[in-house]
Coordinates of C-alpha atoms in Angstrom, one line a residue:
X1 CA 0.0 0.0 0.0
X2 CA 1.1 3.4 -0.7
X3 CA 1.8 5.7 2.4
X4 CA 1.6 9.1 0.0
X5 CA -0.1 11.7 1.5
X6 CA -0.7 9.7 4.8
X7 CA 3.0 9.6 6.7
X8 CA 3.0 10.2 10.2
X9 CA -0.6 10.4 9.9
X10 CA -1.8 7.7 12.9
X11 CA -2.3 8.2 16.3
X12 CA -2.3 5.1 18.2
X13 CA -2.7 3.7 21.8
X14 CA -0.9 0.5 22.8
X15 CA -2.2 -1.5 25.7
X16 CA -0.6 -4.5 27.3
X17 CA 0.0 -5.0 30.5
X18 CA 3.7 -6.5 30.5
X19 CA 6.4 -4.0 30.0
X20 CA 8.7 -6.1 27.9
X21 CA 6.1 -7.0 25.5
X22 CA 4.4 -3.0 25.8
X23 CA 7.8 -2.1 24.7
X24 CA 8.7 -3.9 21.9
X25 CA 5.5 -3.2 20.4
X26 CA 6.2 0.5 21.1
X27 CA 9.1 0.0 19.3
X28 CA 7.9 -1.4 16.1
X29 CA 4.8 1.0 15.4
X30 CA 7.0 4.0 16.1
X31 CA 9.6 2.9 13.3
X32 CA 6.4 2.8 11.0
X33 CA 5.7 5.9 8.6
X34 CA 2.0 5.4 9.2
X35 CA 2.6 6.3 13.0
X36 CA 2.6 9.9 14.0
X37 CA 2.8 9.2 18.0
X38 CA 2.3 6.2 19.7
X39 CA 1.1 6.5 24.1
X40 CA 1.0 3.3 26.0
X41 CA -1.4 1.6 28.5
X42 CA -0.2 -0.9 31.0
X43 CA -4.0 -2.1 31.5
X44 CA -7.6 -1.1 30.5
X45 CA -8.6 1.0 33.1
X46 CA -5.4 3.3 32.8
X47 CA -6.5 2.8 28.6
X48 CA -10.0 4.3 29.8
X49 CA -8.7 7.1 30.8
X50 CA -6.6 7.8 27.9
X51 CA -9.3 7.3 25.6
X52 CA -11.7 9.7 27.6
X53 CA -9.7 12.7 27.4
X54 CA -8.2 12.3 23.5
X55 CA -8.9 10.4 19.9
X56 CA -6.6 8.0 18.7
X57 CA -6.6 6.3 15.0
X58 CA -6.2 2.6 16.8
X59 CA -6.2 1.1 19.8
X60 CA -3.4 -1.9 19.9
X61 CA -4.7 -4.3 22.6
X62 CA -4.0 -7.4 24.5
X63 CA -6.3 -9.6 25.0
X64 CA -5.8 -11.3 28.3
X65 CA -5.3 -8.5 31.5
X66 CA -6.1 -8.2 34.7
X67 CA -9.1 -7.1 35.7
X68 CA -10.6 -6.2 32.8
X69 CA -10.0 -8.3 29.6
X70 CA -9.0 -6.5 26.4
X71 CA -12.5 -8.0 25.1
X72 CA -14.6 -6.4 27.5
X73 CA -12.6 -2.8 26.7
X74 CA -13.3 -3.4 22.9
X75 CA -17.2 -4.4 23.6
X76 CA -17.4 -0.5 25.9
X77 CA -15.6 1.2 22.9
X78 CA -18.9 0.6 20.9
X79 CA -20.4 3.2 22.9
X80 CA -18.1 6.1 21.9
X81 CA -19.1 8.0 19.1
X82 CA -15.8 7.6 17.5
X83 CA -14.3 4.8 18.4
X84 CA -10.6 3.9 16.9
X85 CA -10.0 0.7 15.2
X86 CA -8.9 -2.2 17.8
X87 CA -6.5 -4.5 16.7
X88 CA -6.0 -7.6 19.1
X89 CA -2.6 -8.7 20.0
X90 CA -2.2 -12.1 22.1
X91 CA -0.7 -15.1 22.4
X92 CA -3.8 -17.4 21.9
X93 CA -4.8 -17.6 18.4
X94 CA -8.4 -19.2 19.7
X95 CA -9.3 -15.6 20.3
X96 CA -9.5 -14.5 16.9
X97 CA -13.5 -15.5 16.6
X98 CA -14.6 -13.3 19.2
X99 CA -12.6 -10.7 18.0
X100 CA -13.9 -10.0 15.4
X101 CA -17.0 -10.1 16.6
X102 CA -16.4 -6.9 18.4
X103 CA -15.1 -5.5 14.8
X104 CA -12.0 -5.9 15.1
X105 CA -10.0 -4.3 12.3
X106 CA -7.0 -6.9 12.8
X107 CA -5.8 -9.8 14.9
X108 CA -2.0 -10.0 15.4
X109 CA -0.5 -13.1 17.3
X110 CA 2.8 -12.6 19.4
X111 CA 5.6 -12.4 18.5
X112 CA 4.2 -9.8 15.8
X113 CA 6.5 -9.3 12.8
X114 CA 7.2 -6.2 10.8
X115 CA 5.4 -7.0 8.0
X116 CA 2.6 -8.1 10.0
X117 CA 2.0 -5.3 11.8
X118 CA 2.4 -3.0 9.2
X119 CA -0.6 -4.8 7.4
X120 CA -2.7 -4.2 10.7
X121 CA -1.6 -0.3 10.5
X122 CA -2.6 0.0 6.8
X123 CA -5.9 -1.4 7.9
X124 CA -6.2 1.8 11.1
X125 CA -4.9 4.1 8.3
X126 CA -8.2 2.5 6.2
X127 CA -10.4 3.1 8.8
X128 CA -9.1 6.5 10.0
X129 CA -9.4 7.8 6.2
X130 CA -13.0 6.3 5.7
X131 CA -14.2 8.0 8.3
X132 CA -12.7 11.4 8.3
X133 CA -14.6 12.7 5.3
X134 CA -18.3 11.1 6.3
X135 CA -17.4 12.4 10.2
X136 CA -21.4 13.2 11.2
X137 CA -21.6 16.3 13.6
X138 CA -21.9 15.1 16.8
X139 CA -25.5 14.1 18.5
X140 CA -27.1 17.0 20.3
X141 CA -26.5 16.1 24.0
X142 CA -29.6 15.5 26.3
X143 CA -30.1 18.7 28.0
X144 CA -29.0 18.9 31.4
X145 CA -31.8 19.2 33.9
X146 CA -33.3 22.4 34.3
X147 CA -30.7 25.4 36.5
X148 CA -28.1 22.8 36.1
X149 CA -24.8 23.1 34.5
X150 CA -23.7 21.0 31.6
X151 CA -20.4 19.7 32.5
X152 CA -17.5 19.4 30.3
X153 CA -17.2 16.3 27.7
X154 CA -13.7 14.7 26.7
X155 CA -13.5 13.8 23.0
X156 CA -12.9 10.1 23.2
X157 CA -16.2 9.0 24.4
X158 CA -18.5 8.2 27.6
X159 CA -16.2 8.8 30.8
X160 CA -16.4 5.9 32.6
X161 CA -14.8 4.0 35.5
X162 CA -14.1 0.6 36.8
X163 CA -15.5 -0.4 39.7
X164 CA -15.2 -3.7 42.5
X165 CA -18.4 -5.5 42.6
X166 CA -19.1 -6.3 46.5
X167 CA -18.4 -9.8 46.3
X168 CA -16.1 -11.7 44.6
X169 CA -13.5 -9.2 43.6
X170 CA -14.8 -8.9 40.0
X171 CA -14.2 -5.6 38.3
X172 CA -17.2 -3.6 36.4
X173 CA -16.9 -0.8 34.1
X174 CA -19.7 1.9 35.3
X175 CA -20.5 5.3 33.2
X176 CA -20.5 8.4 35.0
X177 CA -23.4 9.3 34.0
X178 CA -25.1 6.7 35.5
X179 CA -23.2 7.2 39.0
X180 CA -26.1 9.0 41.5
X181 CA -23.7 9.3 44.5
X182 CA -20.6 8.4 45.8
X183 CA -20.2 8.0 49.5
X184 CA -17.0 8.2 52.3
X185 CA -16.5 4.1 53.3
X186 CA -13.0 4.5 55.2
X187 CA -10.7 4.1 52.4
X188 CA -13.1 3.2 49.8
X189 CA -15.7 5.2 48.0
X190 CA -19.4 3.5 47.7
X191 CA -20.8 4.2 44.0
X192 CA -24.6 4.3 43.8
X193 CA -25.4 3.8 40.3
X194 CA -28.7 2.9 38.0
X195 CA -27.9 -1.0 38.4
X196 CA -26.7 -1.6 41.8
X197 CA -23.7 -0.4 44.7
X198 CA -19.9 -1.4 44.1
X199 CA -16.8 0.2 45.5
X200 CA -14.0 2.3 44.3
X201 CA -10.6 2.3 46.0
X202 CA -10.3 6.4 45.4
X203 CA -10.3 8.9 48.2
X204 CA -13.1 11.2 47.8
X205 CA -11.3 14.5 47.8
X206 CA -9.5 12.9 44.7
X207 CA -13.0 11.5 43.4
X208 CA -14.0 15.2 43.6
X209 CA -11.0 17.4 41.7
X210 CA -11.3 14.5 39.0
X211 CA -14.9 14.2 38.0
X212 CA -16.1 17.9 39.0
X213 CA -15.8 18.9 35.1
X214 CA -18.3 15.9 34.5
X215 CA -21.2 17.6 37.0
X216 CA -20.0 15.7 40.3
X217 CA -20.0 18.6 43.6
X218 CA -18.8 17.5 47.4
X219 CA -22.1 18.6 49.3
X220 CA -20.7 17.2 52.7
X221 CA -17.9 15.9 54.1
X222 CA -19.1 12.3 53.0
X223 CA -20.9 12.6 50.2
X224 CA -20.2 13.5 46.4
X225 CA -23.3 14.1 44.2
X226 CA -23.6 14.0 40.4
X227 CA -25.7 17.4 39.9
X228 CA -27.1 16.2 36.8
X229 CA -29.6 14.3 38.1
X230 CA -30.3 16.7 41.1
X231 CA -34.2 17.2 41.2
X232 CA -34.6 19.5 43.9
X233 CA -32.7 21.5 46.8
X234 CA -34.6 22.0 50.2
X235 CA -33.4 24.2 52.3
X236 CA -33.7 23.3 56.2
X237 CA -34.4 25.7 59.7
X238 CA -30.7 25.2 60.5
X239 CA -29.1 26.7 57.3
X240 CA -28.4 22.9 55.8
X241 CA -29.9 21.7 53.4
X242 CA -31.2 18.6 51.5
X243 CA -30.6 17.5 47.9
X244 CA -33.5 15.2 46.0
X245 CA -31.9 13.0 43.5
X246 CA -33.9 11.6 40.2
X247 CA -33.8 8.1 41.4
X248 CA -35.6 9.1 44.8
X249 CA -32.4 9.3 46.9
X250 CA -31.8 12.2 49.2
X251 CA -28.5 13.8 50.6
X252 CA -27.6 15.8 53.2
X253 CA -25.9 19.2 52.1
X254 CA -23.4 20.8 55.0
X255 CA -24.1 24.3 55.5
X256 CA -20.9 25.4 54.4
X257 CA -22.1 23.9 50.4
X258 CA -25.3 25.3 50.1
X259 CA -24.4 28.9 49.0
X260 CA -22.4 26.8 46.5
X261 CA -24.7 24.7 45.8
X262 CA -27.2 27.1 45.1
X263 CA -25.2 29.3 42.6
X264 CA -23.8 26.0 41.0
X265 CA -27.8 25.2 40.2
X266 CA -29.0 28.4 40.1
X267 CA -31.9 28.0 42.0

């Protein structure tokens, strides 16, 4: 294939969670003249929050990680509205059905070759070029609910986050969107969400510099609340106040948040 017009073209993001084998293929997409800049990943959840904040031409990905499988992070890639082309790289060939049934654009078994991998960036550069031209402007975002503000989108897709499920150590990948509350639990955070309660091993003061440009606000010491789905603010005798959440829950707001609060909703 002829690079013409297309050298140093390709962003891509590599994910694999063993440094030796992150490295080398590191190494090899950098030498290509498709590649512009290559970033790295050492597993998915550190590759979630790369792909939250910036757009990338392809996503290189191992398929067996800890935690969460390079499967399940090319099955939540569907979801953004521009996705980059996934190409699998693994050691188990018996992979390469299920694969592609998450449209993969390539499936390179380890140790990959130059040629080889090459063939797999033409493919990105394909799929990056295709879709430049017939980009769609984006969807209009669901308004916010009424006073409150729209908090800031990255360009890669749906923020999301994963999560512990309570028992058995399993890990779940949860939108913030559909987050309600988060809540102090000694050094854990307890995520309320549309489809159950798991736990995040994140301080909350951090929880709050990090998702406060997706609508999250500390209203008291123990409790972080995602504004857009705030339904109501009740003020009480003794200057606190109380926040009604769409799904029914209320929290407590500290009096020290509710001038905040109030400005912040503008209500």
């Amino acid at each position: 294939m002829s690079v013409d017009g297309a050298a140093r073209s390709l962003r891509i993001l590599a994910v694999d969670d063993e440094p030796r084998a992150l490295l080398d293929v590191r190494r090899q997409l950098e030498r290509s003249p498709l590649v512009a800049s290559v970033e790295t990943a050492t597993g998915a959840r550190d590759a979630l929050v790369k792909l939250s904040g910036a757009r990338y031409d392809g996503l290189f990905l191992d398929v067996q990680m800890p935690e969460i499988k390079g499967m399940a992070l090319a099955r939540l890639l569907r979801r953004f509205t521009e996705p980059p082309a996934v190409v699998f790289l693994t050691g188990h060939p018996s992979a390469a059905v299920e694969a592609f049934e998450v449209e993969a654009v390539d499936f390179l078994v380890k140790p990959v070759g130059r040629d080889r991998l090459q063939t797999a960036l033409e493919r990105v550069h394909a799929h990056a070029r295709a879709r430049r031209p017939q980009a769609a402007p984006a969807e209009a975002a669901a308004p916010a609910p009424a006073g409150v503000e729209e908090p800031a989108r990255g360009t890669g897709g749906p923020d999301v986050v994963a999560v512990d499920a309570p028992r058995g150590g399993a890990k779940r990948l949860v939108r913030l969107d559909a987050i309600t509350t988060v809540q102090a639990n000694g050094d854990y955070a307890r995520i309320a969400c549309d489809d159950g309660r798991y736990l995040l091993r994140v301080p909350l003061t951090t929880l709050e510099s990090e998702w406060e440009p997706a609508g999250f606000a500390r209203v008291h010491r123990g409790w972080l609340v995602n504004l857009r789905r705030a339904v109501e603010l009740r003020g009480e005798v003794n200057g606190t106040a109380v926040l009604a959440l769409d799904d029914g829950t209320e929290v407590p707001v500290a009096r020290r948040h509710v001038a905040a609060l109030r400005r912040r909703l503008q209500v």
